[in-house]
Amino acid sequence: MARNIPRQQPMYISTLNINVDDLDAQSQEDYRYQHSSQETISLKSPKTNTRSYLMILVVILIIITLLSIVALVIGIYSLALTMKNSATNTVVSATTVNTATISASAECSSSPLTTYQVSTTVPPQCSNYTLNTDETRNIAYTSSLNYCDNILPFNSTTPVWIRFQDQAGTLIAKSPVPPNSCGSTATGWYAGQYPSAFFTTATSIVCFFYAANTCYACNSISITNCQTFYVFLLPVTPSCNYRYCTL
């Protein structure tokens, strides 16, 4: 009797091994890729942090700079405001001091002291004054000796700012004027120094030349430099025939 021999199943070991190898290779590739990515991230991380720190530092420096500029602007504005207030006070002070000085009796000297008051703005007397064009007070006038400064505006109880112009000249004489000039026997001349700086007021004396004495009597006056002309704060003269002489 014939025996039935069971049929053996074919083996696919080789194929299975190939598939396993393929899986291992793919797994290894994935593993290497993952670890490579992590290394790349870990390498880039410090650079990113450093860049962030630098950006923060730059922003802080910009803020500090802006705050410094604001503080500087505020400081300059405060300084300008202080200087403006100081200049205003100087103008007021100059007017007050000059009036008080002229009210007091002057010490007569042909070489007197001259004091100055400086202003950074236009003094009010440069636009508020009395204009005098009287040709008889010019030092070149000798036709008559019957004039004196005991009438308006010179006889006012308060000294008046006067500007000389046209035939009168523009200045009070700066050196002794011989008697019998400018319509007077007692000629007045300014013994102090004129202010050279704009908006500056000088205070000194006018001497009256009489009886061979170049400073026989005197008055304290003030002169303001108004850029293109001078104005004079003049009190009443000691008596007639005393007169302010101009040129």
JSON list of C-alpha atoms in Angstrom, two decimals:
[
{"chain": "A", "resi": 1, "resn": "MET", "atom": "CA", "xyz": [0.00, 0.00, 0.00]},
{"chain": "A", "resi": 2, "resn": "ALA", "atom": "CA", "xyz": [1.33, 3.31, -0.98]},
{"chain": "A", "resi": 3, "resn": "ARG", "atom": "CA", "xyz": [2.02, 5.86, 1.90]},
{"chain": "A", "resi": 4, "resn": "ASN", "atom": "CA", "xyz": [0.86, 9.44, 1.71]},
{"chain": "A", "resi": 5, "resn": "ILE", "atom": "CA", "xyz": [3.83, 11.68, 2.42]},
{"chain": "A", "resi": 6, "resn": "PRO", "atom": "CA", "xyz": [2.78, 15.16, 3.64]},
{"chain": "A", "resi": 7, "resn": "ARG", "atom": "CA", "xyz": [3.80, 18.06, 1.33]},
{"chain": "A", "resi": 8, "resn": "GLN", "atom": "CA", "xyz": [6.24, 20.48, 2.89]},
{"chain": "A", "resi": 9, "resn": "GLN", "atom": "CA", "xyz": [5.43, 24.22, 2.79]},
{"chain": "A", "resi": 10, "resn": "PRO", "atom": "CA", "xyz": [7.98, 26.39, 0.99]},
{"chain": "A", "resi": 11, "resn": "MET", "atom": "CA", "xyz": [10.15, 28.60, 3.27]},
{"chain": "A", "resi": 12, "resn": "TYR", "atom": "CA", "xyz": [10.55, 32.31, 2.62]},
{"chain": "A", "resi": 13, "resn": "ILE", "atom": "CA", "xyz": [13.38, 33.00, 5.01]},
{"chain": "A", "resi": 14, "resn": "SER", "atom": "CA", "xyz": [15.43, 34.86, 2.50]},
{"chain": "A", "resi": 15, "resn": "THR", "atom": "CA", "xyz": [12.58, 37.17, 1.60]},
{"chain": "A", "resi": 16, "resn": "LEU", "atom": "CA", "xyz": [11.75, 37.74, 5.25]},
{"chain": "A", "resi": 17, "resn": "ASN", "atom": "CA", "xyz": [15.35, 38.58, 6.04]},
{"chain": "A", "resi": 18, "resn": "ILE", "atom": "CA", "xyz": [15.38, 41.11, 3.25]},
{"chain": "A", "resi": 19, "resn": "ASN", "atom": "CA", "xyz": [12.26, 42.76, 4.61]},
{"chain": "A", "resi": 20, "resn": "VAL", "atom": "CA", "xyz": [13.70, 42.88, 8.12]},
{"chain": "A", "resi": 21, "resn": "ASP", "atom": "CA", "xyz": [16.89, 44.39, 6.82]},
{"chain": "A", "resi": 22, "resn": "ASP", "atom": "CA", "xyz": [14.92, 47.01, 4.94]},
{"chain": "A", "resi": 23, "resn": "LEU", "atom": "CA", "xyz": [13.01, 47.91, 8.09]},
{"chain": "A", "resi": 24, "resn": "ASP", "atom": "CA", "xyz": [16.21, 48.12, 10.08]},
{"chain": "A", "resi": 25, "resn": "ALA", "atom": "CA", "xyz": [17.79, 50.38, 7.50]},
{"chain": "A", "resi": 26, "resn": "GLN", "atom": "CA", "xyz": [14.74, 52.66, 7.46]},
{"chain": "A", "resi": 27, "resn": "SER", "atom": "CA", "xyz": [14.67, 52.77, 11.27]},
{"chain": "A", "resi": 28, "resn": "GLN", "atom": "CA", "xyz": [18.33, 53.60, 11.38]},
{"chain": "A", "resi": 29, "resn": "GLU", "atom": "CA", "xyz": [17.86, 56.36, 8.82]},
{"chain": "A", "resi": 30, "resn": "ASP", "atom": "CA", "xyz": [14.96, 57.80, 10.84]},
{"chain": "A", "resi": 31, "resn": "TYR", "atom": "CA", "xyz": [17.02, 57.62, 14.00]},
{"chain": "A", "resi": 32, "resn": "ARG", "atom": "CA", "xyz": [19.95, 59.39, 12.39]},
{"chain": "A", "resi": 33, "resn": "TYR", "atom": "CA", "xyz": [17.64, 62.10, 10.97]},
{"chain": "A", "resi": 34, "resn": "GLN", "atom": "CA", "xyz": [15.96, 62.72, 14.31]},
{"chain": "A", "resi": 35, "resn": "HIS", "atom": "CA", "xyz": [19.24, 62.97, 16.17]},
{"chain": "A", "resi": 36, "resn": "SER", "atom": "CA", "xyz": [20.74, 65.15, 13.45]},
{"chain": "A", "resi": 37, "resn": "SER", "atom": "CA", "xyz": [17.77, 67.55, 13.71]},
{"chain": "A", "resi": 38, "resn": "GLN", "atom": "CA", "xyz": [18.09, 67.72, 17.48]},
{"chain": "A", "resi": 39, "resn": "GLU", "atom": "CA", "xyz": [21.79, 68.47, 17.21]},
{"chain": "A", "resi": 40, "resn": "THR", "atom": "CA", "xyz": [21.06, 71.22, 14.68]},
{"chain": "A", "resi": 41, "resn": "ILE", "atom": "CA", "xyz": [18.44, 72.75, 16.96]},
{"chain": "A", "resi": 42, "resn": "SER", "atom": "CA", "xyz": [20.75, 72.54, 19.96]},
{"chain": "A", "resi": 43, "resn": "LEU", "atom": "CA", "xyz": [23.54, 74.20, 17.97]},
{"chain": "A", "resi": 44, "resn": "LYS", "atom": "CA", "xyz": [21.33, 77.05, 16.74]},
{"chain": "A", "resi": 45, "resn": "SER", "atom": "CA", "xyz": [19.74, 77.75, 20.11]},
{"chain": "A", "resi": 46, "resn": "PRO", "atom": "CA", "xyz": [22.70, 79.69, 21.70]},
{"chain": "A", "resi": 47, "resn": "LYS", "atom": "CA", "xyz": [23.00, 81.92, 18.60]},
{"chain": "A", "resi": 48, "resn": "THR", "atom": "CA", "xyz": [19.30, 82.73, 18.75]},
{"chain": "A", "resi": 49, "resn": "ASN", "atom": "CA", "xyz": [19.57, 83.63, 22.44]},
{"chain": "A", "resi": 50, "resn": "THR", "atom": "CA", "xyz": [22.60, 85.86, 21.85]},
{"chain": "A", "resi": 51, "resn": "ARG", "atom": "CA", "xyz": [20.79, 87.69, 19.06]},
{"chain": "A", "resi": 52, "resn": "SER", "atom": "CA", "xyz": [17.77, 88.25, 21.31]},
{"chain": "A", "resi": 53, "resn": "TYR", "atom": "CA", "xyz": [19.99, 89.65, 24.07]},
{"chain": "A", "resi": 54, "resn": "LEU", "atom": "CA", "xyz": [21.64, 92.01, 21.61]},
{"chain": "A", "resi": 55, "resn": "MET", "atom": "CA", "xyz": [18.28, 93.27, 20.36]},
{"chain": "A", "resi": 56, "resn": "ILE", "atom": "CA", "xyz": [17.11, 93.90, 23.92]},
{"chain": "A", "resi": 57, "resn": "LEU", "atom": "CA", "xyz": [20.34, 95.76, 24.68]},
{"chain": "A", "resi": 58, "resn": "VAL", "atom": "CA", "xyz": [19.93, 97.94, 21.57]},
{"chain": "A", "resi": 59, "resn": "VAL", "atom": "CA", "xyz": [16.35, 98.79, 22.54]},
{"chain": "A", "resi": 60, "resn": "ILE", "atom": "CA", "xyz": [17.47, 99.74, 26.06]},
{"chain": "A", "resi": 61, "resn": "LEU", "atom": "CA", "xyz": [20.24, 101.96, 24.68]},
{"chain": "A", "resi": 62, "resn": "ILE", "atom": "CA", "xyz": [17.76, 103.68, 22.33]},
{"chain": "A", "resi": 63, "resn": "ILE", "atom": "CA", "xyz": [15.39, 104.35, 25.23]},
{"chain": "A", "resi": 64, "resn": "ILE", "atom": "CA", "xyz": [18.21, 105.77, 27.37]},
{"chain": "A", "resi": 65, "resn": "THR", "atom": "CA", "xyz": [19.33, 108.00, 24.49]},
{"chain": "A", "resi": 66, "resn": "LEU", "atom": "CA", "xyz": [15.81, 109.33, 23.94]},
{"chain": "A", "resi": 67, "resn": "LEU", "atom": "CA", "xyz": [15.40, 110.05, 27.64]},
{"chain": "A", "resi": 68, "resn": "SER", "atom": "CA", "xyz": [18.74, 111.90, 27.66]},
{"chain": "A", "resi": 69, "resn": "ILE", "atom": "CA", "xyz": [17.66, 114.02, 24.67]},
{"chain": "A", "resi": 70, "resn": "VAL", "atom": "CA", "xyz": [14.36, 114.88, 26.36]},
{"chain": "A", "resi": 71, "resn": "ALA", "atom": "CA", "xyz": [16.19, 115.85, 29.55]},
{"chain": "A", "resi": 72, "resn": "LEU", "atom": "CA", "xyz": [18.62, 118.01, 27.54]},
{"chain": "A", "resi": 73, "resn": "VAL", "atom": "CA", "xyz": [15.78, 119.81, 25.74]},
{"chain": "A", "resi": 74, "resn": "ILE", "atom": "CA", "xyz": [14.00, 120.47, 29.03]},
{"chain": "A", "resi": 75, "resn": "GLY", "atom": "CA", "xyz": [17.24, 121.81, 30.53]},
{"chain": "A", "resi": 76, "resn": "ILE", "atom": "CA", "xyz": [17.85, 124.16, 27.58]},
{"chain": "A", "resi": 77, "resn": "TYR", "atom": "CA", "xyz": [14.26, 125.43, 27.73]},
{"chain": "A", "resi": 78, "resn": "SER", "atom": "CA", "xyz": [14.56, 126.07, 31.48]},
{"chain": "A", "resi": 79, "resn": "LEU", "atom": "CA", "xyz": [17.85, 127.92, 30.98]},
{"chain": "A", "resi": 80, "resn": "ALA", "atom": "CA", "xyz": [16.37, 130.08, 28.20]},
{"chain": "A", "resi": 81, "resn": "LEU", "atom": "CA", "xyz": [13.35, 130.91, 30.36]},
{"chain": "A", "resi": 82, "resn": "THR", "atom": "CA", "xyz": [15.63, 131.86, 33.26]},
{"chain": "A", "resi": 83, "resn": "MET", "atom": "CA", "xyz": [17.75, 134.11, 31.03]},
{"chain": "A", "resi": 84, "resn": "LYS", "atom": "CA", "xyz": [14.63, 135.78, 29.63]},
{"chain": "A", "resi": 85, "resn": "ASN", "atom": "CA", "xyz": [13.34, 136.53, 33.12]},
{"chain": "A", "resi": 86, "resn": "SER", "atom": "CA", "xyz": [16.77, 137.80, 34.13]},
{"chain": "A", "resi": 87, "resn": "ALA", "atom": "CA", "xyz": [16.89, 140.14, 31.11]},
{"chain": "A", "resi": 88, "resn": "THR", "atom": "CA", "xyz": [13.45, 141.53, 31.96]},
{"chain": "A", "resi": 89, "resn": "ASN", "atom": "CA", "xyz": [14.54, 142.14, 35.52]},
{"chain": "A", "resi": 90, "resn": "THR", "atom": "CA", "xyz": [17.68, 143.88, 34.25]},
{"chain": "A", "resi": 91, "resn": "VAL", "atom": "CA", "xyz": [15.65, 146.36, 32.20]},
{"chain": "A", "resi": 92, "resn": "VAL", "atom": "CA", "xyz": [13.38, 147.15, 35.14]},
{"chain": "A", "resi": 93, "resn": "SER", "atom": "CA", "xyz": [16.36, 147.44, 37.46]},
{"chain": "A", "resi": 94, "resn": "ALA", "atom": "CA", "xyz": [18.19, 149.77, 35.06]},
{"chain": "A", "resi": 95, "resn": "THR", "atom": "CA", "xyz": [15.25, 152.18, 34.90]},
{"chain": "A", "resi": 96, "resn": "THR", "atom": "CA", "xyz": [14.87, 152.20, 38.67]},
{"chain": "A", "resi": 97, "resn": "VAL", "atom": "CA", "xyz": [18.56, 152.70, 39.41]},
{"chain": "A", "resi": 98, "resn": "ASN", "atom": "CA", "xyz": [18.96, 155.46, 36.85]},
{"chain": "A", "resi": 99, "resn": "THR", "atom": "CA", "xyz": [16.01, 157.43, 38.20]},
{"chain": "A", "resi": 100, "resn": "ALA", "atom": "CA", "xyz": [17.25, 157.11, 41.77]},
{"chain": "A", "resi": 101, "resn": "THR", "atom": "CA", "xyz": [20.77, 158.16, 40.81]},
{"chain": "A", "resi": 102, "resn": "ILE", "atom": "CA", "xyz": [19.61, 161.25, 38.99]},
{"chain": "A", "resi": 103, "resn": "SER", "atom": "CA", "xyz": [17.43, 162.26, 41.89]},
{"chain": "A", "resi": 104, "resn": "ALA", "atom": "CA", "xyz": [20.50, 162.36, 44.13]},
{"chain": "A", "resi": 105, "resn": "SER", "atom": "CA", "xyz": [23.08, 165.14, 44.03]},
{"chain": "A", "resi": 106, "resn": "ALA", "atom": "CA", "xyz": [26.07, 164.34, 41.83]},
{"chain": "A", "resi": 107, "resn": "GLU", "atom": "CA", "xyz": [29.70, 164.67, 42.83]},
{"chain": "A", "resi": 108, "resn": "CYS", "atom": "CA", "xyz": [31.22, 167.06, 40.31]},
{"chain": "A", "resi": 109, "resn": "SER", "atom": "CA", "xyz": [34.39, 165.88, 38.59]},
{"chain": "A", "resi": 110, "resn": "SER", "atom": "CA", "xyz": [35.76, 166.25, 35.08]},
{"chain": "A", "resi": 111, "resn": "SER", "atom": "CA", "xyz": [36.85, 162.57, 35.28]},
{"chain": "A", "resi": 112, "resn": "PRO", "atom": "CA", "xyz": [33.85, 160.84, 36.86]},
{"chain": "A", "resi": 113, "resn": "LEU", "atom": "CA", "xyz": [33.03, 157.17, 37.22]},
{"chain": "A", "resi": 114, "resn": "THR", "atom": "CA", "xyz": [30.67, 155.69, 34.61]},
{"chain": "A", "resi": 115, "resn": "THR", "atom": "CA", "xyz": [28.40, 152.79, 35.54]},
{"chain": "A", "resi": 116, "resn": "TYR", "atom": "CA", "xyz": [26.56, 150.54, 33.09]},
{"chain": "A", "resi": 117, "resn": "GLN", "atom": "CA", "xyz": [23.32, 148.59, 32.98]},
{"chain": "A", "resi": 118, "resn": "VAL", "atom": "CA", "xyz": [23.10, 145.93, 30.25]},
{"chain": "A", "resi": 119, "resn": "SER", "atom": "CA", "xyz": [19.86, 144.67, 28.70]},
{"chain": "A", "resi": 120, "resn": "THR", "atom": "CA", "xyz": [19.35, 141.87, 26.18]},
{"chain": "A", "resi": 121, "resn": "THR", "atom": "CA", "xyz": [16.07, 143.36, 24.94]},
{"chain": "A", "resi": 122, "resn": "VAL", "atom": "CA", "xyz": [15.14, 146.78, 23.59]},
{"chain": "A", "resi": 123, "resn": "PRO", "atom": "CA", "xyz": [14.71, 149.18, 26.55]},
{"chain": "A", "resi": 124, "resn": "PRO", "atom": "CA", "xyz": [11.36, 151.02, 26.65]},
{"chain": "A", "resi": 125, "resn": "GLN", "atom": "CA", "xyz": [13.06, 154.44, 26.44]},
{"chain": "A", "resi": 126, "resn": "CYS", "atom": "CA", "xyz": [14.22, 153.57, 22.90]},
{"chain": "A", "resi": 127, "resn": "SER", "atom": "CA", "xyz": [10.63, 153.95, 21.72]},
{"chain": "A", "resi": 128, "resn": "ASN", "atom": "CA", "xyz": [9.23, 156.28, 24.40]},
{"chain": "A", "resi": 129, "resn": "TYR", "atom": "CA", "xyz": [11.12, 159.57, 24.44]},
{"chain": "A", "resi": 130, "resn": "THR", "atom": "CA", "xyz": [10.78, 163.32, 23.76]},
{"chain": "A", "resi": 131, "resn": "LEU", "atom": "CA", "xyz": [12.31, 164.56, 20.50]},
{"chain": "A", "resi": 132, "resn": "ASN", "atom": "CA", "xyz": [14.34, 167.79, 20.60]},
{"chain": "A", "resi": 133, "resn": "THR", "atom": "CA", "xyz": [15.54, 169.54, 17.42]},
{"chain": "A", "resi": 134, "resn": "ASP", "atom": "CA", "xyz": [16.43, 172.94, 18.92]},
{"chain": "A", "resi": 135, "resn": "GLU", "atom": "CA", "xyz": [19.33, 174.37, 16.90]},
{"chain": "A", "resi": 136, "resn": "THR", "atom": "CA", "xyz": [20.17, 176.96, 19.60]},
{"chain": "A", "resi": 137, "resn": "ARG", "atom": "CA", "xyz": [21.68, 174.25, 21.84]},
{"chain": "A", "resi": 138, "resn": "ASN", "atom": "CA", "xyz": [24.15, 173.12, 19.18]},
{"chain": "A", "resi": 139, "resn": "ILE", "atom": "CA", "xyz": [27.72, 174.10, 20.10]},
{"chain": "A", "resi": 140, "resn": "ALA", "atom": "CA", "xyz": [27.98, 175.96, 16.78]},
{"chain": "A", "resi": 141, "resn": "TYR", "atom": "CA", "xyz": [25.26, 178.40, 17.84]},
{"chain": "A", "resi": 142, "resn": "THR", "atom": "CA", "xyz": [26.62, 181.71, 19.28]},
{"chain": "A", "resi": 143, "resn": "SER", "atom": "CA", "xyz": [24.02, 184.29, 18.25]},
{"chain": "A", "resi": 144, "resn": "SER", "atom": "CA", "xyz": [22.38, 184.68, 21.66]},
{"chain": "A", "resi": 145, "resn": "LEU", "atom": "CA", "xyz": [23.07, 183.84, 25.30]},
{"chain": "A", "resi": 146, "resn": "ASN", "atom": "CA", "xyz": [19.53, 184.09, 26.60]},
{"chain": "A", "resi": 147, "resn": "TYR", "atom": "CA", "xyz": [18.63, 180.39, 26.71]},
{"chain": "A", "resi": 148, "resn": "CYS", "atom": "CA", "xyz": [18.56, 177.97, 29.61]},
{"chain": "A", "resi": 149, "resn": "ASP", "atom": "CA", "xyz": [17.08, 174.55, 30.31]},
{"chain": "A", "resi": 150, "resn": "ASN", "atom": "CA", "xyz": [14.58, 175.49, 33.01]},
{"chain": "A", "resi": 151, "resn": "ILE", "atom": "CA", "xyz": [11.52, 174.94, 30.81]},
{"chain": "A", "resi": 152, "resn": "LEU", "atom": "CA", "xyz": [9.69, 171.84, 29.64]},
{"chain": "A", "resi": 153, "resn": "PRO", "atom": "CA", "xyz": [10.67, 169.11, 29.26]},
{"chain": "A", "resi": 154, "resn": "PHE", "atom": "CA", "xyz": [13.78, 169.85, 31.33]},
{"chain": "A", "resi": 155, "resn": "ASN", "atom": "CA", "xyz": [12.03, 171.41, 34.33]},
{"chain": "A", "resi": 156, "resn": "SER", "atom": "CA", "xyz": [9.90, 168.33, 34.99]},
{"chain": "A", "resi": 157, "resn": "THR", "atom": "CA", "xyz": [10.02, 166.99, 38.54]},
{"chain": "A", "resi": 158, "resn": "THR", "atom": "CA", "xyz": [10.82, 163.60, 37.00]},
{"chain": "A", "resi": 159, "resn": "PRO", "atom": "CA", "xyz": [13.75, 163.25, 34.56]},
{"chain": "A", "resi": 160, "resn": "VAL", "atom": "CA", "xyz": [12.65, 162.81, 30.95]},
{"chain": "A", "resi": 161, "resn": "TRP", "atom": "CA", "xyz": [14.17, 160.68, 28.21]},
{"chain": "A", "resi": 162, "resn": "ILE", "atom": "CA", "xyz": [15.17, 162.96, 25.32]},
{"chain": "A", "resi": 163, "resn": "ARG", "atom": "CA", "xyz": [16.47, 162.25, 21.84]},
{"chain": "A", "resi": 164, "resn": "PHE", "atom": "CA", "xyz": [18.34, 165.04, 20.01]},
{"chain": "A", "resi": 165, "resn": "GLN", "atom": "CA", "xyz": [17.97, 165.19, 16.24]},
{"chain": "A", "resi": 166, "resn": "ASP", "atom": "CA", "xyz": [18.34, 167.36, 13.12]},
{"chain": "A", "resi": 167, "resn": "GLN", "atom": "CA", "xyz": [19.70, 170.90, 13.79]},
{"chain": "A", "resi": 168, "resn": "ALA", "atom": "CA", "xyz": [20.23, 170.11, 17.46]},
{"chain": "A", "resi": 169, "resn": "GLY", "atom": "CA", "xyz": [22.70, 167.35, 16.61]},
{"chain": "A", "resi": 170, "resn": "THR", "atom": "CA", "xyz": [22.50, 163.86, 18.08]},
{"chain": "A", "resi": 171, "resn": "LEU", "atom": "CA", "xyz": [24.83, 163.87, 21.11]},
{"chain": "A", "resi": 172, "resn": "ILE", "atom": "CA", "xyz": [25.59, 165.90, 24.20]},
{"chain": "A", "resi": 173, "resn": "ALA", "atom": "CA", "xyz": [29.06, 167.42, 23.79]},
{"chain": "A", "resi": 174, "resn": "LYS", "atom": "CA", "xyz": [31.78, 165.04, 24.96]},
{"chain": "A", "resi": 175, "resn": "SER", "atom": "CA", "xyz": [34.37, 167.65, 25.98]},
{"chain": "A", "resi": 176, "resn": "PRO", "atom": "CA", "xyz": [34.30, 171.08, 27.64]},
{"chain": "A", "resi": 177, "resn": "VAL", "atom": "CA", "xyz": [32.42, 173.65, 25.57]},
{"chain": "A", "resi": 178, "resn": "PRO", "atom": "CA", "xyz": [33.66, 177.25, 25.90]},
{"chain": "A", "resi": 179, "resn": "PRO", "atom": "CA", "xyz": [31.17, 179.56, 27.62]},
{"chain": "A", "resi": 180, "resn": "ASN", "atom": "CA", "xyz": [28.99, 181.73, 25.43]},
{"chain": "A", "resi": 181, "resn": "SER", "atom": "CA", "xyz": [28.30, 178.78, 23.13]},
{"chain": "A", "resi": 182, "resn": "CYS", "atom": "CA", "xyz": [25.01, 176.91, 22.48]},
{"chain": "A", "resi": 183, "resn": "GLY", "atom": "CA", "xyz": [23.06, 179.96, 23.67]},
{"chain": "A", "resi": 184, "resn": "SER", "atom": "CA", "xyz": [24.38, 179.87, 27.24]},
{"chain": "A", "resi": 185, "resn": "THR", "atom": "CA", "xyz": [27.04, 181.25, 29.57]},
{"chain": "A", "resi": 186, "resn": "ALA", "atom": "CA", "xyz": [27.22, 177.94, 31.50]},
{"chain": "A", "resi": 187, "resn": "THR", "atom": "CA", "xyz": [27.68, 175.21, 28.91]},
{"chain": "A", "resi": 188, "resn": "GLY", "atom": "CA", "xyz": [26.91, 171.60, 29.75]},
{"chain": "A", "resi": 189, "resn": "TRP", "atom": "CA", "xyz": [29.09, 168.73, 28.47]},
{"chain": "A", "resi": 190, "resn": "TYR", "atom": "CA", "xyz": [29.13, 165.01, 29.24]},
{"chain": "A", "resi": 191, "resn": "ALA", "atom": "CA", "xyz": [32.19, 164.00, 31.28]},
{"chain": "A", "resi": 192, "resn": "GLY", "atom": "CA", "xyz": [31.52, 160.25, 31.38]},
{"chain": "A", "resi": 193, "resn": "GLN", "atom": "CA", "xyz": [31.72, 157.46, 28.80]},
{"chain": "A", "resi": 194, "resn": "TYR", "atom": "CA", "xyz": [29.08, 156.75, 26.16]},
{"chain": "A", "resi": 195, "resn": "PRO", "atom": "CA", "xyz": [27.72, 153.17, 26.12]},
{"chain": "A", "resi": 196, "resn": "SER", "atom": "CA", "xyz": [29.12, 151.33, 23.10]},
{"chain": "A", "resi": 197, "resn": "ALA", "atom": "CA", "xyz": [27.06, 148.13, 23.39]},
{"chain": "A", "resi": 198, "resn": "PHE", "atom": "CA", "xyz": [23.50, 148.02, 22.07]},
{"chain": "A", "resi": 199, "resn": "PHE", "atom": "CA", "xyz": [20.72, 148.42, 24.67]},
{"chain": "A", "resi": 200, "resn": "THR", "atom": "CA", "xyz": [23.26, 149.40, 27.34]},
{"chain": "A", "resi": 201, "resn": "THR", "atom": "CA", "xyz": [22.63, 152.36, 29.64]},
{"chain": "A", "resi": 202, "resn": "ALA", "atom": "CA", "xyz": [25.53, 154.41, 31.02]},
{"chain": "A", "resi": 203, "resn": "THR", "atom": "CA", "xyz": [25.20, 156.68, 34.05]},
{"chain": "A", "resi": 204, "resn": "SER", "atom": "CA", "xyz": [27.66, 159.50, 34.76]},
{"chain": "A", "resi": 205, "resn": "ILE", "atom": "CA", "xyz": [27.62, 163.31, 35.00]},
{"chain": "A", "resi": 206, "resn": "VAL", "atom": "CA", "xyz": [27.26, 166.41, 32.85]},
{"chain": "A", "resi": 207, "resn": "CYS", "atom": "CA", "xyz": [29.60, 169.22, 33.89]},
{"chain": "A", "resi": 208, "resn": "PHE", "atom": "CA", "xyz": [28.69, 172.89, 33.40]},
{"chain": "A", "resi": 209, "resn": "PHE", "atom": "CA", "xyz": [31.59, 175.05, 32.27]},
{"chain": "A", "resi": 210, "resn": "TYR", "atom": "CA", "xyz": [31.43, 178.43, 34.02]},
{"chain": "A", "resi": 211, "resn": "ALA", "atom": "CA", "xyz": [33.84, 181.04, 35.41]},
{"chain": "A", "resi": 212, "resn": "ALA", "atom": "CA", "xyz": [36.94, 179.27, 34.02]},
{"chain": "A", "resi": 213, "resn": "ASN", "atom": "CA", "xyz": [35.93, 176.05, 35.80]},
{"chain": "A", "resi": 214, "resn": "THR", "atom": "CA", "xyz": [35.14, 173.19, 33.40]},
{"chain": "A", "resi": 215, "resn": "CYS", "atom": "CA", "xyz": [33.03, 171.46, 36.07]},
{"chain": "A", "resi": 216, "resn": "TYR", "atom": "CA", "xyz": [31.66, 174.38, 38.08]},
{"chain": "A", "resi": 217, "resn": "ALA", "atom": "CA", "xyz": [28.37, 172.51, 38.63]},
{"chain": "A", "resi": 218, "resn": "CYS", "atom": "CA", "xyz": [27.03, 169.15, 37.48]},
{"chain": "A", "resi": 219, "resn": "ASN", "atom": "CA", "xyz": [24.04, 166.86, 37.02]},
{"chain": "A", "resi": 220, "resn": "SER", "atom": "CA", "xyz": [23.88, 163.07, 37.02]},
{"chain": "A", "resi": 221, "resn": "ILE", "atom": "CA", "xyz": [22.41, 161.74, 33.76]},
{"chain": "A", "resi": 222, "resn": "SER", "atom": "CA", "xyz": [21.90, 158.44, 31.95]},
{"chain": "A", "resi": 223, "resn": "ILE", "atom": "CA", "xyz": [22.44, 157.59, 28.28]},
{"chain": "A", "resi": 224, "resn": "THR", "atom": "CA", "xyz": [21.01, 154.54, 26.47]},
{"chain": "A", "resi": 225, "resn": "ASN", "atom": "CA", "xyz": [22.42, 153.11, 23.25]},
{"chain": "A", "resi": 226, "resn": "CYS", "atom": "CA", "xyz": [19.40, 152.33, 21.02]},
{"chain": "A", "resi": 227, "resn": "GLN", "atom": "CA", "xyz": [21.49, 150.87, 18.16]},
{"chain": "A", "resi": 228, "resn": "THR", "atom": "CA", "xyz": [21.16, 153.77, 15.71]},
{"chain": "A", "resi": 229, "resn": "PHE", "atom": "CA", "xyz": [20.76, 156.65, 18.17]},
{"chain": "A", "resi": 230, "resn": "TYR", "atom": "CA", "xyz": [21.12, 157.64, 21.83]},
{"chain": "A", "resi": 231, "resn": "VAL", "atom": "CA", "xyz": [18.51, 158.81, 24.30]},
{"chain": "A", "resi": 232, "resn": "PHE", "atom": "CA", "xyz": [19.35, 160.91, 27.37]},
{"chain": "A", "resi": 233, "resn": "LEU", "atom": "CA", "xyz": [17.66, 160.94, 30.77]},
{"chain": "A", "resi": 234, "resn": "LEU", "atom": "CA", "xyz": [18.09, 164.59, 31.78]},
{"chain": "A", "resi": 235, "resn": "PRO", "atom": "CA", "xyz": [17.02, 166.34, 34.99]},
{"chain": "A", "resi": 236, "resn": "VAL", "atom": "CA", "xyz": [16.43, 170.06, 35.31]},
{"chain": "A", "resi": 237, "resn": "THR", "atom": "CA", "xyz": [19.65, 172.14, 35.32]},
{"chain": "A", "resi": 238, "resn": "PRO", "atom": "CA", "xyz": [20.91, 173.73, 38.58]},
{"chain": "A", "resi": 239, "resn": "SER", "atom": "CA", "xyz": [19.79, 177.18, 37.44]},
{"chain": "A", "resi": 240, "resn": "CYS", "atom": "CA", "xyz": [19.45, 179.46, 34.43]},
{"chain": "A", "resi": 241, "resn": "ASN", "atom": "CA", "xyz": [21.71, 179.96, 32.22]},
{"chain": "A", "resi": 242, "resn": "TYR", "atom": "CA", "xyz": [22.87, 176.35, 32.62]},
{"chain": "A", "resi": 243, "resn": "ARG", "atom": "CA", "xyz": [22.23, 174.38, 29.46]},
{"chain": "A", "resi": 244, "resn": "TYR", "atom": "CA", "xyz": [22.91, 170.98, 27.88]},
{"chain": "A", "resi": 245, "resn": "CYS", "atom": "CA", "xyz": [25.00, 171.56, 24.74]},
{"chain": "A", "resi": 246, "resn": "THR", "atom": "CA", "xyz": [24.80, 169.25, 21.75]},
{"chain": "A", "resi": 247, "resn": "LEU", "atom": "CA", "xyz": [26.72, 168.46, 18.59]}
]
